[in-house]
Structure formats: C-alpha cells, structure tokens
Coordinates of C-alpha atoms in Angstrom, one line a residue:
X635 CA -0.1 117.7 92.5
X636 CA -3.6 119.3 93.4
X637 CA -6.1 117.3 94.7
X638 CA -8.3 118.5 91.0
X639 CA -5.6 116.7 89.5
X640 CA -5.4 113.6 91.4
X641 CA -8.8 113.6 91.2
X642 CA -8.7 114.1 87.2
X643 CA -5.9 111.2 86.8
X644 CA -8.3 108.5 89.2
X645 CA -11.3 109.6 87.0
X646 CA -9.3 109.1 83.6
X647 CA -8.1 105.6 85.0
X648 CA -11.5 104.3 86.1
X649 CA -12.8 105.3 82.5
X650 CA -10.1 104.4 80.6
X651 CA -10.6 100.8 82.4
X652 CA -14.4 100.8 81.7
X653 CA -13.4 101.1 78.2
X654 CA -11.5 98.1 78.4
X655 CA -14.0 96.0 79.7
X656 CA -16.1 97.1 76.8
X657 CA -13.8 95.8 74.6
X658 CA -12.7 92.6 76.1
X659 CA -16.9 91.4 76.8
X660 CA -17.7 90.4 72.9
X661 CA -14.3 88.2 73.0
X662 CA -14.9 86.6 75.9
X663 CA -18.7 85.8 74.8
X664 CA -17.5 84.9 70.9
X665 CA -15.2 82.5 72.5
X666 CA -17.4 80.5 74.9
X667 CA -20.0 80.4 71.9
X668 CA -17.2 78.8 69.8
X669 CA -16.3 76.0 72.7
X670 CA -20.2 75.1 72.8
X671 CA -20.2 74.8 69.3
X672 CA -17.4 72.6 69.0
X673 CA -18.9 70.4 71.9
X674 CA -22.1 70.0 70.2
X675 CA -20.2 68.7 66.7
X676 CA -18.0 66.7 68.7
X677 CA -21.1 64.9 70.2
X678 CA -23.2 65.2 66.9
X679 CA -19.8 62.9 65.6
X680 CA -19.7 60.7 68.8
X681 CA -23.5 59.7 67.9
X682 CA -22.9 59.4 64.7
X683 CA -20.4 57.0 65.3
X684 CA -22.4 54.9 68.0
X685 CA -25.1 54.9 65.6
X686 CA -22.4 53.1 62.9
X687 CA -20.9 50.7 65.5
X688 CA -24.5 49.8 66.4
X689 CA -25.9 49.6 63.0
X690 CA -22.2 47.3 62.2
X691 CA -22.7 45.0 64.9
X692 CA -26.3 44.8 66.7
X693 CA -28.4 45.6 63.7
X694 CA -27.0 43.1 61.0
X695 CA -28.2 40.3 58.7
X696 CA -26.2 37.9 61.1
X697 CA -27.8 39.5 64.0
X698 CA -31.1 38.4 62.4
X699 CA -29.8 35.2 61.9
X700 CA -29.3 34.9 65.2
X701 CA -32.4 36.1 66.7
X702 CA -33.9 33.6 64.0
X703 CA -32.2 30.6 65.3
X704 CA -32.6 30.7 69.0
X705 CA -36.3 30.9 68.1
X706 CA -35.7 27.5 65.9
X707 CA -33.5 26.0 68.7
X708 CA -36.4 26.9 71.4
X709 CA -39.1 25.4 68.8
X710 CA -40.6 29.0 68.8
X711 CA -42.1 28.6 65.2
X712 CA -44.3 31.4 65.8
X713 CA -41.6 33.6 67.1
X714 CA -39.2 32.9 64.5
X715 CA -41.4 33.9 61.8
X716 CA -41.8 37.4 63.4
X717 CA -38.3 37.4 62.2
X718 CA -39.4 37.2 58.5
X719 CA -39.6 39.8 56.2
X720 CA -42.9 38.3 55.0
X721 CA -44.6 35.0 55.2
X722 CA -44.0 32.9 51.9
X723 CA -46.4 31.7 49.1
X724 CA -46.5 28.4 48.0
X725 CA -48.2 28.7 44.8
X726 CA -50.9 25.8 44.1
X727 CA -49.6 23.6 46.7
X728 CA -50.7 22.3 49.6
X729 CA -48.4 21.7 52.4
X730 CA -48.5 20.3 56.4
X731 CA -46.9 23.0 58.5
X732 CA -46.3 20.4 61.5
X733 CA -42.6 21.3 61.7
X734 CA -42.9 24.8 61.5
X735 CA -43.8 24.7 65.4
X736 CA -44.4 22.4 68.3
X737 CA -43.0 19.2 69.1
X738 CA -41.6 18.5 65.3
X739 CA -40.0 21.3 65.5
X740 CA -38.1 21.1 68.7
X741 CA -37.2 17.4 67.3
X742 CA -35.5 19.2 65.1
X743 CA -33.7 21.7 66.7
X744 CA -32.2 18.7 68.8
X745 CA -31.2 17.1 65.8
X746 CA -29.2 20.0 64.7
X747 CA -25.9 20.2 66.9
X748 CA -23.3 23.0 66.6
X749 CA -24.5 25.7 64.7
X750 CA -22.7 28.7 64.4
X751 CA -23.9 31.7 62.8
X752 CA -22.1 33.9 60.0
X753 CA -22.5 36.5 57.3
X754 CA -21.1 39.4 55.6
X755 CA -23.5 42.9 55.1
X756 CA -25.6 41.0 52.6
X757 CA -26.2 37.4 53.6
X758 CA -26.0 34.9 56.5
X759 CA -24.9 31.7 56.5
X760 CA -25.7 28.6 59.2
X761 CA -23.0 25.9 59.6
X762 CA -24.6 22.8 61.3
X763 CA -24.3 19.1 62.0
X764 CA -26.9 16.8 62.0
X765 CA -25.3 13.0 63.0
X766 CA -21.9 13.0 61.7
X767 CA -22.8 15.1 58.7
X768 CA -21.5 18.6 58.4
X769 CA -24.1 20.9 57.0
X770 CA -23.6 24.3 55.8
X771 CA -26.8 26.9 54.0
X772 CA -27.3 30.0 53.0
X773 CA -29.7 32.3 54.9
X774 CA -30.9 34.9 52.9
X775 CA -31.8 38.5 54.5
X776 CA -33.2 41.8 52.7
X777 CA -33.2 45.1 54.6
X778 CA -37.0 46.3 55.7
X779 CA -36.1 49.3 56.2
X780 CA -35.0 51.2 59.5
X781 CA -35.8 51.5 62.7
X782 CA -36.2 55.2 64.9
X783 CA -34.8 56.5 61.6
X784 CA -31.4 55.3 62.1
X785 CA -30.7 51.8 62.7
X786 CA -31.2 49.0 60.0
X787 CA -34.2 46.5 60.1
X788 CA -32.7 43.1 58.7
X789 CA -35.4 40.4 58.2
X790 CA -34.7 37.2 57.4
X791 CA -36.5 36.6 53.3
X792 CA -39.8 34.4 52.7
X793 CA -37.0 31.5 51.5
X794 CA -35.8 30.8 55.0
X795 CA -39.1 28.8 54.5
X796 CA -39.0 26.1 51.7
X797 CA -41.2 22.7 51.2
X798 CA -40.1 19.3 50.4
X799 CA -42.0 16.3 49.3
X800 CA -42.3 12.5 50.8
X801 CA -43.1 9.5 48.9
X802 CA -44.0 6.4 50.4
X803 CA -43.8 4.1 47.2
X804 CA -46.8 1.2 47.4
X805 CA -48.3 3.1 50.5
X806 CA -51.9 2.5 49.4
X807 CA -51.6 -1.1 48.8
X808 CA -50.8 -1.5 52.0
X809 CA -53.4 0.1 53.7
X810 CA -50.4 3.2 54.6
X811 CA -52.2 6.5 54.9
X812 CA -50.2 8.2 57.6
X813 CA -45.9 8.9 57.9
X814 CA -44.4 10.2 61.4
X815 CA -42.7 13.2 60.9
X816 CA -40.7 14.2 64.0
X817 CA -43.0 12.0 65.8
X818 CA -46.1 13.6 64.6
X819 CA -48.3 11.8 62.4
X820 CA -49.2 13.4 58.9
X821 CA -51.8 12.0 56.2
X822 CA -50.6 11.0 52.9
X823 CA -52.6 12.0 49.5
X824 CA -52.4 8.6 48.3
X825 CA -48.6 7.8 48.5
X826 CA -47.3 11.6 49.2
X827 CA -46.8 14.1 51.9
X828 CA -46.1 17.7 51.5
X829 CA -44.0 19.6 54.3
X830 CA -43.2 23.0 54.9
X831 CA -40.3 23.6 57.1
X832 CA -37.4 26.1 58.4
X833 CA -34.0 26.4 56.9
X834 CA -32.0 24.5 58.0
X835 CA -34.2 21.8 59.7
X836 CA -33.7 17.8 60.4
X837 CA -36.2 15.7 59.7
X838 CA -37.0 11.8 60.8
X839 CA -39.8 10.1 58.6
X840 CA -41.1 6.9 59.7
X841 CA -43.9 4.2 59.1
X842 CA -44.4 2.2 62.1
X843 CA -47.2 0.0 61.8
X844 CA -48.2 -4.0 62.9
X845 CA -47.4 -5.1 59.6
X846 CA -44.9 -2.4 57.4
X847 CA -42.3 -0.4 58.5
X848 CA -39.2 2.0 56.6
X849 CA -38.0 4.7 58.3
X850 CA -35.8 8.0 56.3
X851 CA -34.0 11.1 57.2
X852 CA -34.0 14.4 55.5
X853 CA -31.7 17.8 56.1
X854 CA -33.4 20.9 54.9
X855 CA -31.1 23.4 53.4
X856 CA -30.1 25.6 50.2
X857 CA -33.6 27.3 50.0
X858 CA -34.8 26.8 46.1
X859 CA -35.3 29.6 44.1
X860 CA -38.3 28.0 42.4
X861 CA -40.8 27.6 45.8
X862 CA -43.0 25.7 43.4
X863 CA -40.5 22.7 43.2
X864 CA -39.2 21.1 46.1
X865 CA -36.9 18.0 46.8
X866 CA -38.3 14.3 46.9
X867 CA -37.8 12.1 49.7
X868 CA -38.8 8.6 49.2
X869 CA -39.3 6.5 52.2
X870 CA -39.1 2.6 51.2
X871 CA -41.8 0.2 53.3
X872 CA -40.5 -3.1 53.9
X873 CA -42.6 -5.9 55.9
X874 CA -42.5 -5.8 60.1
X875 CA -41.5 -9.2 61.9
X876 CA -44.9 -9.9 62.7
X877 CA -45.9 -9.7 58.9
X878 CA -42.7 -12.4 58.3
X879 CA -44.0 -14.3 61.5
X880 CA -47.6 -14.6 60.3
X881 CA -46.9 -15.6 56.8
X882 CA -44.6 -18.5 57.9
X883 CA -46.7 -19.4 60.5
X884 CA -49.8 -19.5 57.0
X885 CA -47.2 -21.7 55.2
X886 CA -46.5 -23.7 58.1
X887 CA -50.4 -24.6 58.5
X888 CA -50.7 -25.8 54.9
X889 CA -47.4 -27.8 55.1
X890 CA -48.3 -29.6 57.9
X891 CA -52.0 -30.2 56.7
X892 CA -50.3 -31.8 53.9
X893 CA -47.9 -33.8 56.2
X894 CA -51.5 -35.3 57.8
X895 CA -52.7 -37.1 54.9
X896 CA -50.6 -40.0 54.8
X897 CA -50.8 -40.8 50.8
X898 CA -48.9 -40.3 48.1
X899 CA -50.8 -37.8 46.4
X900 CA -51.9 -35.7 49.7
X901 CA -55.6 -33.3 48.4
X902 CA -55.1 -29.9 47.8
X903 CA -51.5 -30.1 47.7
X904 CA -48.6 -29.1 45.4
X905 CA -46.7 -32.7 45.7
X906 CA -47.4 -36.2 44.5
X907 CA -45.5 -39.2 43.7
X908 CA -46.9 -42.7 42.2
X909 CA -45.3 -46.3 42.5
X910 CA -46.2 -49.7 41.4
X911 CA -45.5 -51.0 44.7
X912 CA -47.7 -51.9 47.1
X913 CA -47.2 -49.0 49.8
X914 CA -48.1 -49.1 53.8
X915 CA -49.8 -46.2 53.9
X916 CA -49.2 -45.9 57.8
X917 CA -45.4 -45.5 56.9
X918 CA -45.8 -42.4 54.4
X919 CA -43.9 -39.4 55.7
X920 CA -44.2 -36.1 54.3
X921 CA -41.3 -33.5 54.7
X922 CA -41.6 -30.1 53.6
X923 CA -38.7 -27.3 54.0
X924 CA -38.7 -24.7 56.4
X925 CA -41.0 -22.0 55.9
X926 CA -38.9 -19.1 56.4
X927 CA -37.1 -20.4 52.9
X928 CA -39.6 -18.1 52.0
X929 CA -39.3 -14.5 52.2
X930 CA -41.9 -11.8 52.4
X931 CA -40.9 -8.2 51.0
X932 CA -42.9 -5.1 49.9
X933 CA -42.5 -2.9 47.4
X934 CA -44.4 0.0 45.2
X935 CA -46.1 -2.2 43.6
X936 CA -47.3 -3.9 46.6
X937 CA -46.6 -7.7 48.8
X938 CA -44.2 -9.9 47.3
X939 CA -43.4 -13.3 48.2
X940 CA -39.9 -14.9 46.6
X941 CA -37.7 -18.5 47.3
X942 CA -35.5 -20.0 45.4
X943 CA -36.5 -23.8 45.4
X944 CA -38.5 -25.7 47.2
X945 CA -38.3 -29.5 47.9
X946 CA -40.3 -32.2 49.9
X947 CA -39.3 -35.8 50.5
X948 CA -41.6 -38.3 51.3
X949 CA -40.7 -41.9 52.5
X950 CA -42.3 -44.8 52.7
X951 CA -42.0 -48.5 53.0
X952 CA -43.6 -50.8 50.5
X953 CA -43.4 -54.5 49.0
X954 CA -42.1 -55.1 45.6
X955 CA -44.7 -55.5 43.1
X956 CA -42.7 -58.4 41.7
X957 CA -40.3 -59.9 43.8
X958 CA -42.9 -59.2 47.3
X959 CA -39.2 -57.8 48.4
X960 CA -39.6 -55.2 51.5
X961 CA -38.4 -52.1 50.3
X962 CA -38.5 -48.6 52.2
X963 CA -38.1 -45.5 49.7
X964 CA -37.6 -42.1 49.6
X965 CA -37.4 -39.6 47.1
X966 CA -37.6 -35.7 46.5
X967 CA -40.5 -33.8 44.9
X968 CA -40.0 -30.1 43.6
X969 CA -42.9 -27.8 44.2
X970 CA -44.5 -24.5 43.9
X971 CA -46.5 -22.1 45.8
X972 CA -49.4 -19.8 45.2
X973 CA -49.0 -17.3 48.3
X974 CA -51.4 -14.0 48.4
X975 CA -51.2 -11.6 50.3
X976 CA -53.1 -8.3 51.4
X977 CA -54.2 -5.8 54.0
X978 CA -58.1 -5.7 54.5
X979 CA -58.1 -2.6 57.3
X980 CA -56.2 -3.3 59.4
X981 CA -55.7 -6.9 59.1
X982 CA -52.7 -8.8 57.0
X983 CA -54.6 -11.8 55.0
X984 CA -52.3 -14.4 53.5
X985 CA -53.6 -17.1 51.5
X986 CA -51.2 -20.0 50.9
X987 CA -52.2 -22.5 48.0
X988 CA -50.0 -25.2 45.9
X989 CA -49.6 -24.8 42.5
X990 CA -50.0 -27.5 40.1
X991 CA -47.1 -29.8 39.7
X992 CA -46.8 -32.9 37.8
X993 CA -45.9 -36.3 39.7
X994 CA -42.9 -37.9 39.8
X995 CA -41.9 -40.9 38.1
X996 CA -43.2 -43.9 39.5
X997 CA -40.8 -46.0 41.6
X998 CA -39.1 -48.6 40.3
X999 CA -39.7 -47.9 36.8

C-alpha cells in the first residue's frame, strides 16, 4: 500500500471518528439533563413530604394545646393568650381577671396534677386531676391560617377562656365584701363575684375573716357555648370560733348577772318563781345551763341563734308558812332568750336579753 493510501485510510478513520463524536454529544447531554431533572422532583417530593410530617406532627391543634398549657402550668397568663386565636368578648358583663395571670394562676396550675394532652386534626382535649377527681375537657382550636406559606397555624379559640360566677349567700349582712380566690382577694357586687379564667383551671374560694368563714372549690372545664351564662358557685358563710366564743361569753355575762341577785324574781331577767314561804334570801341560788346550749349559725338571710330548751333551777331554803317547818326547795324554771346579733364594721355586736316568761307556781300550793 502507498503511502497516498495509508495516508487516505488514517484521514477517513479520524473523520469517520469525528463523526461519531458528533453523534454521541446530544446523548450524552439529553441524559445528564434527564438525571438532574429526576433529582430535582425527587427532592421537590422529599420536601413535600417533610413539609406533611411537619405540618402532621409539629404544627397541630395538640401542638397548640401544648404550647398552651406549659404557659398555664408556668402561670404565664400573658403568654398563653398569645396562643389564642383572638381574645374573647364577654358581652355586658363584668368580670375579675385575677386568675388569668400571677399568683392565682400559678395556684392553679399546682392544683391541676397529671395532665396529658390529646387531640385528633380538629380538636384537643386536656385529661387532668385536681385532688382525687379525674377531669377531662375539650379544648377547642380553629386554623389561623399558615405560616411561610406552608405549615398550619393552630390557635387555641376565644372559648379556651370562659367566666363563672360566685355567690356568697347573706355576704352583706355580714359586713362580707371581699372572697379569696387563689389567695388573692376580689370585691363582691353585693353578694357576687365574677371570674374569668383558663380552661381547664382549679380554683379555691374562701372567706376568712374574725368573725365568718366558708371556704369552696371549683374546676373549670367544658367551655359554654353561650359566654354570656356561666356556672354558679355558691360559697356558704358559717360563723368563726371567735364569733361562737364571743356570743357565749355575751350569754354567760347576762346569766351570771342574773345569778347575783339573790331573789326570786331576779330584774331584767327571763326567770321567776313565787312561794308563800318565808324565804332566806342569802340561800337563793340561781343555775342557768351552759351557754354553748346555744348555737350561733349564719345564713343568707343573715345571724341566727337556735337551742332547744333552756332550764334554770333555783334553790332555796325557807320556813313553812304554816307549820314554821324548815324546808330547802328547788325547782326548775323554763325560759327564753332574746339574742341579737350584728356586725357594725368590723365589730360583732351581740345583745342578749330575756324574754318574757310567766312565773311558776308558787310553792307549796
């Protein structure tokens, strides 16, 4: 072979090759374009996915829930209602908003023991104990909308917030115008207090003063779906020892003022007997029953004093009007009393008085 022909056979090779190459580049460029594209729909599916997982377990109405409560459980009252959708309306009533933060509300979150947090995609729920009482309440959520576009913005709704109403029966008559609620002291409208609070929230009511006391308790749940009703709580007053102590140490007074005069029909007194005998007054011994046979309660419609019976005996020793026999007598007189009592300020007056009761029989008759 010539060397034009070798040369001719190299030249047709490296061409025919050149040719080759042409062909094979669009493949080779088609094919990486295809793996990009697949990488980038693979990751558009990957994201799409975190955003669901995400959105199933971070940004949920239990999540809220959650967030919710530790702000309760911390008494963060002003942080948990950033969790709200929107503050509520209470329409034409006026309510204290003492355990919505603070102390009161940390009270309650100590009062409120296990609580565990559930839901589904629509609602949460709280499951709680408050002494040895299980509690379990709704927690309603609504969707705000979303956040960056993809993730869901629970809130917890305006209900989470509900009101409830105390009533301190008789509270004016005696001279009650405050209740502890959680330890903090709130005024009273005459006999009532209004109270906003959390869901769920535990509440301790008390009246703790020198003369009445009455404590009750209250668990907040089941938001209403009327916010202009609320449930009634009714805190019974009933009198302090020292109210009992001073009103037996009043009766005690009178009785022994009686006891002083030694005659038969003692002034100012409710008892009295008469004889035909001639009595030595120095011997007449008046006895009357123990004062706490009388008890002191309180109710709405204000002090009331109760007893069943009362008795005093008097003895004495006398001469017979006929025979001049010495003769020592005793007998028993039923009686009344006429007890009043009522707070001026701060001050308890009792008044003790006898009622009028006619003498017994004269002896020996």
């Amino acid at each position: 072979m010539s060397a034009d022909d070798e040369s001719t056979t190299f030249m047709d090779r490296v061409a025919h090759d050149d040719g080759d190459a042409a062909e094979q580049k669009p493949a080779s460029a088609y094919g990486l374009y295809l793996g990009w594209g697949a990488a980038l729909l693979l990751a558009v599916i990957l994201a799409v996915v975190a955003v669901w997982q995400v959105n199933e377990r971070v940004y949920t109405p239990e999540a809220a829930a959650e967030h919710y409560w530790e702000a309760l459980n911390q008494g963060a009252g002003r942080e948990a209602l950033g969790f709200l959708s929107s503050a509520p309306e209470f329409d034409q009533v006026t309510v204290d908003h003492v355990l919505l933060d603070g102390d009161a509300l940390q009270r309650s979150a100590e009062l409120v023991e296990g609580a565990q947090i559930g839901g589904d995609e629509d609602m949460a729920e709280v499951s709680f104990i408050v002494g040895s009482e299980n509690y379990r309440t709704p927690l309603p959520t609504v969707l705000a909308g979303t956040t960056w576009g993809f993730f869901d913005d629970w809130r917890v709704a305006p209900s989470a917030i509900t009101w409830f109403e105390v009533e301190v029966p008789g509270a004016p008559q005696g001279g009650i115008g405050q209740v502890q609620v959680n330890g903090a002291p709130v005024n009273l409208d005459e006999e009532t207090a209004r109270l906003s609070a959390f869901v769920p929230s535990a509440v301790e009511l008390s009246v703790d003063s020198q003369w009445l006391v009455g404590s009750a308790e209250h668990v907040v749940v089941h938001p209403p779906q009327d916010q202009d009703s609320a449930e009634r709580v009714t805190l019974d007053l009933e009198a302090s020892e020292a109210a009992v102590e001073l009103l037996h140490t009043e009766i005690q007074e009178f009785f022994d003022g009686c006891s002083e005069e030694q005659v038969l029909m003692p002034a100012g007194c409710p008892v009295g007997v008469t004889t035909n005998h001639q009595v030595n007054a120095s011997t007449i011994d008046w006895q009357f029953p123990d004062p706490e046979d009388v008890t002191l309660s309180f109710d709405a419609e204000g002090w009331q004093i109760s007893y069943e019976s009362l008795i005093a005996e008097v003895s004495y020793e006398a001469r017979h009007y006929h025979t001049g026999e010495q003769l020592t007598e005793t007998e028993q007189v039923p009686f009344d009393l006429d007890v009043r009592v009522g707070a001026s300020g701060e001050d308890l007056i009792i008044t003790v008085a006898g009622r009028d009761a006619a003498p017994a029989e004269p002896a020996g008759w």
